[in-house]
mmCIF file of C-alpha atoms in Angstrom:
data_model
loop_
_atom_site.group_PDB
_atom_site.id
_atom_site.type_symbol
_atom_site.label_atom_id
_atom_site.label_comp_id
_atom_site.label_asym_id
_atom_site.label_seq_id
_atom_site.Cartn_x
_atom_site.Cartn_y
_atom_site.Cartn_z
ATOM 1 C CA MET P 1 132.023 128.562 -1.070
ATOM 2 C CA GLY P 2 128.649 130.260 -0.241
ATOM 3 C CA LYS P 3 126.491 131.864 -2.029
ATOM 4 C CA LEU P 4 122.965 133.782 -1.797
ATOM 5 C CA THR P 5 120.644 132.818 -4.673
ATOM 6 C CA THR P 6 116.930 133.358 -5.088
ATOM 7 C CA HIS P 7 114.130 132.579 -7.914
ATOM 8 C CA VAL P 8 110.331 133.555 -8.540
ATOM 9 C CA LEU P 9 107.095 131.246 -9.255
ATOM 10 C CA ASP P 10 103.851 132.926 -10.071
ATOM 11 C CA THR P 11 101.887 130.592 -7.972
ATOM 12 C CA ALA P 12 98.553 132.620 -9.727
ATOM 13 C CA ASN P 13 99.298 131.714 -13.283
ATOM 14 C CA GLY P 14 101.691 128.309 -12.798
ATOM 15 C CA ARG P 15 104.739 129.402 -14.396
ATOM 16 C CA PRO P 16 108.243 131.213 -13.431
ATOM 17 C CA GLY P 17 108.662 135.089 -12.542
ATOM 18 C CA ALA P 18 110.158 136.537 -15.419
ATOM 19 C CA GLY P 19 111.410 139.754 -15.574
ATOM 20 C CA ILE P 20 110.731 140.397 -12.129
ATOM 21 C CA LYS P 21 113.117 143.398 -10.570
ATOM 22 C CA VAL P 22 115.094 142.405 -7.412
ATOM 23 C CA GLU P 23 116.818 144.778 -5.096
ATOM 24 C CA LEU P 24 119.362 143.742 -2.392
ATOM 25 C CA TYR P 25 120.003 144.979 0.612
ATOM 26 C CA ALA P 26 123.037 144.495 3.108
ATOM 27 C CA LEU P 27 120.802 145.857 6.729
ATOM 28 C CA ASP P 28 122.721 147.229 9.878
ATOM 29 C CA GLY P 29 120.258 147.872 12.196
ATOM 30 C CA GLU P 30 117.790 150.049 10.423
ATOM 31 C CA ALA P 31 120.056 151.493 7.845
ATOM 32 C CA ARG P 32 120.017 149.911 4.566
ATOM 33 C CA ARG P 33 122.390 149.667 1.952
ATOM 34 C CA ALA P 34 122.430 148.888 -1.398
ATOM 35 C CA LEU P 35 124.314 145.974 -3.128
ATOM 36 C CA LYS P 36 122.676 144.960 -5.807
ATOM 37 C CA THR P 37 119.572 144.698 -8.533
ATOM 38 C CA VAL P 38 119.063 142.561 -10.993
ATOM 39 C CA THR P 39 115.855 141.187 -13.064
ATOM 40 C CA THR P 40 114.998 137.229 -13.430
ATOM 41 C CA ASN P 41 115.500 135.512 -16.696
ATOM 42 C CA HIS P 42 113.006 133.309 -18.621
ATOM 43 C CA ASP P 43 112.773 131.058 -15.675
ATOM 44 C CA GLY P 44 112.382 133.123 -12.884
ATOM 45 C CA ARG P 45 115.678 132.928 -11.457
ATOM 46 C CA CYS P 46 118.698 135.126 -11.302
ATOM 47 C CA ASP P 47 121.685 134.358 -13.832
ATOM 48 C CA GLU P 48 124.201 134.346 -11.255
ATOM 49 C CA PRO P 49 124.472 134.385 -7.291
ATOM 50 C CA LEU P 50 123.082 137.172 -5.551
ATOM 51 C CA LEU P 51 126.523 137.541 -3.335
ATOM 52 C CA GLU P 52 129.081 134.205 -3.458
ATOM 53 C CA GLY P 53 132.655 134.070 -1.979
ATOM 54 C CA THR P 54 133.915 136.390 0.324
ATOM 55 C CA ALA P 55 130.990 138.800 -0.820
ATOM 56 C CA LEU P 56 129.133 136.814 1.672
ATOM 57 C CA VAL P 57 129.362 138.427 4.873
ATOM 58 C CA THR P 58 127.543 137.027 8.330
ATOM 59 C CA GLY P 59 124.667 139.755 8.546
ATOM 60 C CA GLU P 60 120.962 140.932 7.644
ATOM 61 C CA TYR P 61 120.057 141.513 4.447
ATOM 62 C CA GLU P 62 116.977 142.102 2.684
ATOM 63 C CA LEU P 63 115.528 141.035 -0.770
ATOM 64 C CA VAL P 64 112.559 143.370 -2.629
ATOM 65 C CA PHE P 65 110.861 141.645 -5.148
ATOM 66 C CA HIS P 66 108.543 144.362 -7.214
ATOM 67 C CA ALA P 67 105.844 141.361 -8.122
ATOM 68 C CA GLY P 68 102.824 144.105 -7.888
ATOM 69 C CA ASP P 69 104.795 145.491 -11.283
ATOM 70 C CA TYR P 70 105.134 142.052 -12.916
ATOM 71 C CA PHE P 71 101.174 141.408 -12.413
ATOM 72 C CA ALA P 72 100.455 144.571 -13.869
ATOM 73 C CA ALA P 73 102.566 144.019 -16.813
ATOM 74 C CA LEU P 74 100.573 140.816 -17.372
ATOM 75 C CA GLY P 75 97.252 142.604 -17.474
ATOM 76 C CA ALA P 76 96.021 141.482 -13.918
ATOM 77 C CA LYS P 77 93.112 142.650 -12.848
ATOM 78 C CA VAL P 78 94.178 144.252 -9.095
ATOM 79 C CA PRO P 79 92.583 147.194 -7.263
ATOM 80 C CA GLU P 80 94.638 150.021 -6.714
ATOM 81 C CA PRO P 81 96.636 150.403 -4.365
ATOM 82 C CA ARG P 82 97.528 146.352 -4.792
ATOM 83 C CA PHE P 83 97.489 144.246 -2.279
ATOM 84 C CA VAL P 84 100.471 142.473 -3.273
ATOM 85 C CA ASP P 85 103.031 144.969 -4.379
ATOM 86 C CA ARG P 86 106.646 145.134 -3.409
ATOM 87 C CA VAL P 87 107.583 141.920 -1.473
ATOM 88 C CA VAL P 88 110.426 142.509 1.249
ATOM 89 C CA LEU P 89 112.137 139.571 3.057
ATOM 90 C CA ARG P 90 114.427 140.255 5.431
ATOM 91 C CA PHE P 91 116.814 137.398 6.370
ATOM 92 C CA GLY P 92 119.698 136.229 8.615
ATOM 93 C CA ILE P 93 123.037 135.091 6.931
ATOM 94 C CA ALA P 94 125.188 132.643 9.800
ATOM 95 C CA ASP P 95 127.000 130.261 8.276
ATOM 96 C CA THR P 96 128.887 131.920 5.251
ATOM 97 C CA GLY P 97 130.074 128.463 3.484
ATOM 98 C CA ALA P 98 126.164 127.503 3.179
ATOM 99 C CA HIS P 99 124.111 127.674 0.341
ATOM 100 C CA TYR P 100 121.255 130.358 1.479
ATOM 101 C CA HIS P 101 118.833 129.861 -1.487
ATOM 102 C CA VAL P 102 115.719 131.999 -0.617
ATOM 103 C CA PRO P 103 112.586 131.228 -3.028
ATOM 104 C CA LEU P 104 109.992 133.584 -3.470
ATOM 105 C CA LEU P 105 106.027 132.019 -4.565
ATOM 106 C CA VAL P 106 103.987 134.908 -5.333
ATOM 107 C CA SER P 107 100.177 135.793 -7.002
ATOM 108 C CA PRO P 108 98.367 139.234 -6.759
ATOM 109 C CA TRP P 109 96.738 138.071 -3.368
ATOM 110 C CA ALA P 110 99.315 135.924 -1.407
ATOM 111 C CA TYR P 111 102.872 134.940 -1.119
ATOM 112 C CA SER P 112 105.591 132.871 0.831
ATOM 113 C CA THR P 113 109.138 131.753 1.078
ATOM 114 C CA TYR P 114 111.318 129.393 2.746
ATOM 115 C CA ARG P 115 114.873 128.527 3.064
ATOM 116 C CA GLY P 116 115.917 126.137 -0.298
ATOM 117 C CA SER P 117 118.684 124.371 -1.240
#
């Protein structure tokens, strides 16, 4: 059974990104449909898959990570406007039987992602 998962690593402080708001959208061209909003747990992960089973359909999706709010809550000294604020990742799901893991590695100055397992 396929599923979509994520987690956040705070690379500036060397720890999981706990308490980060994450929004999931389905895309249809430029139209966005909100599917779910979650907050990462103490391990920087979601307590359950964002999508799984029949809810995981072929198409394009967007994850929005509220990283700037997370670093501001930690007291990070960053300029206004923030260099990294909301991190938007757009990706496609082609195989609904596969596990799509989309992690975010983030600091106030940079971020990266990859398709994990």
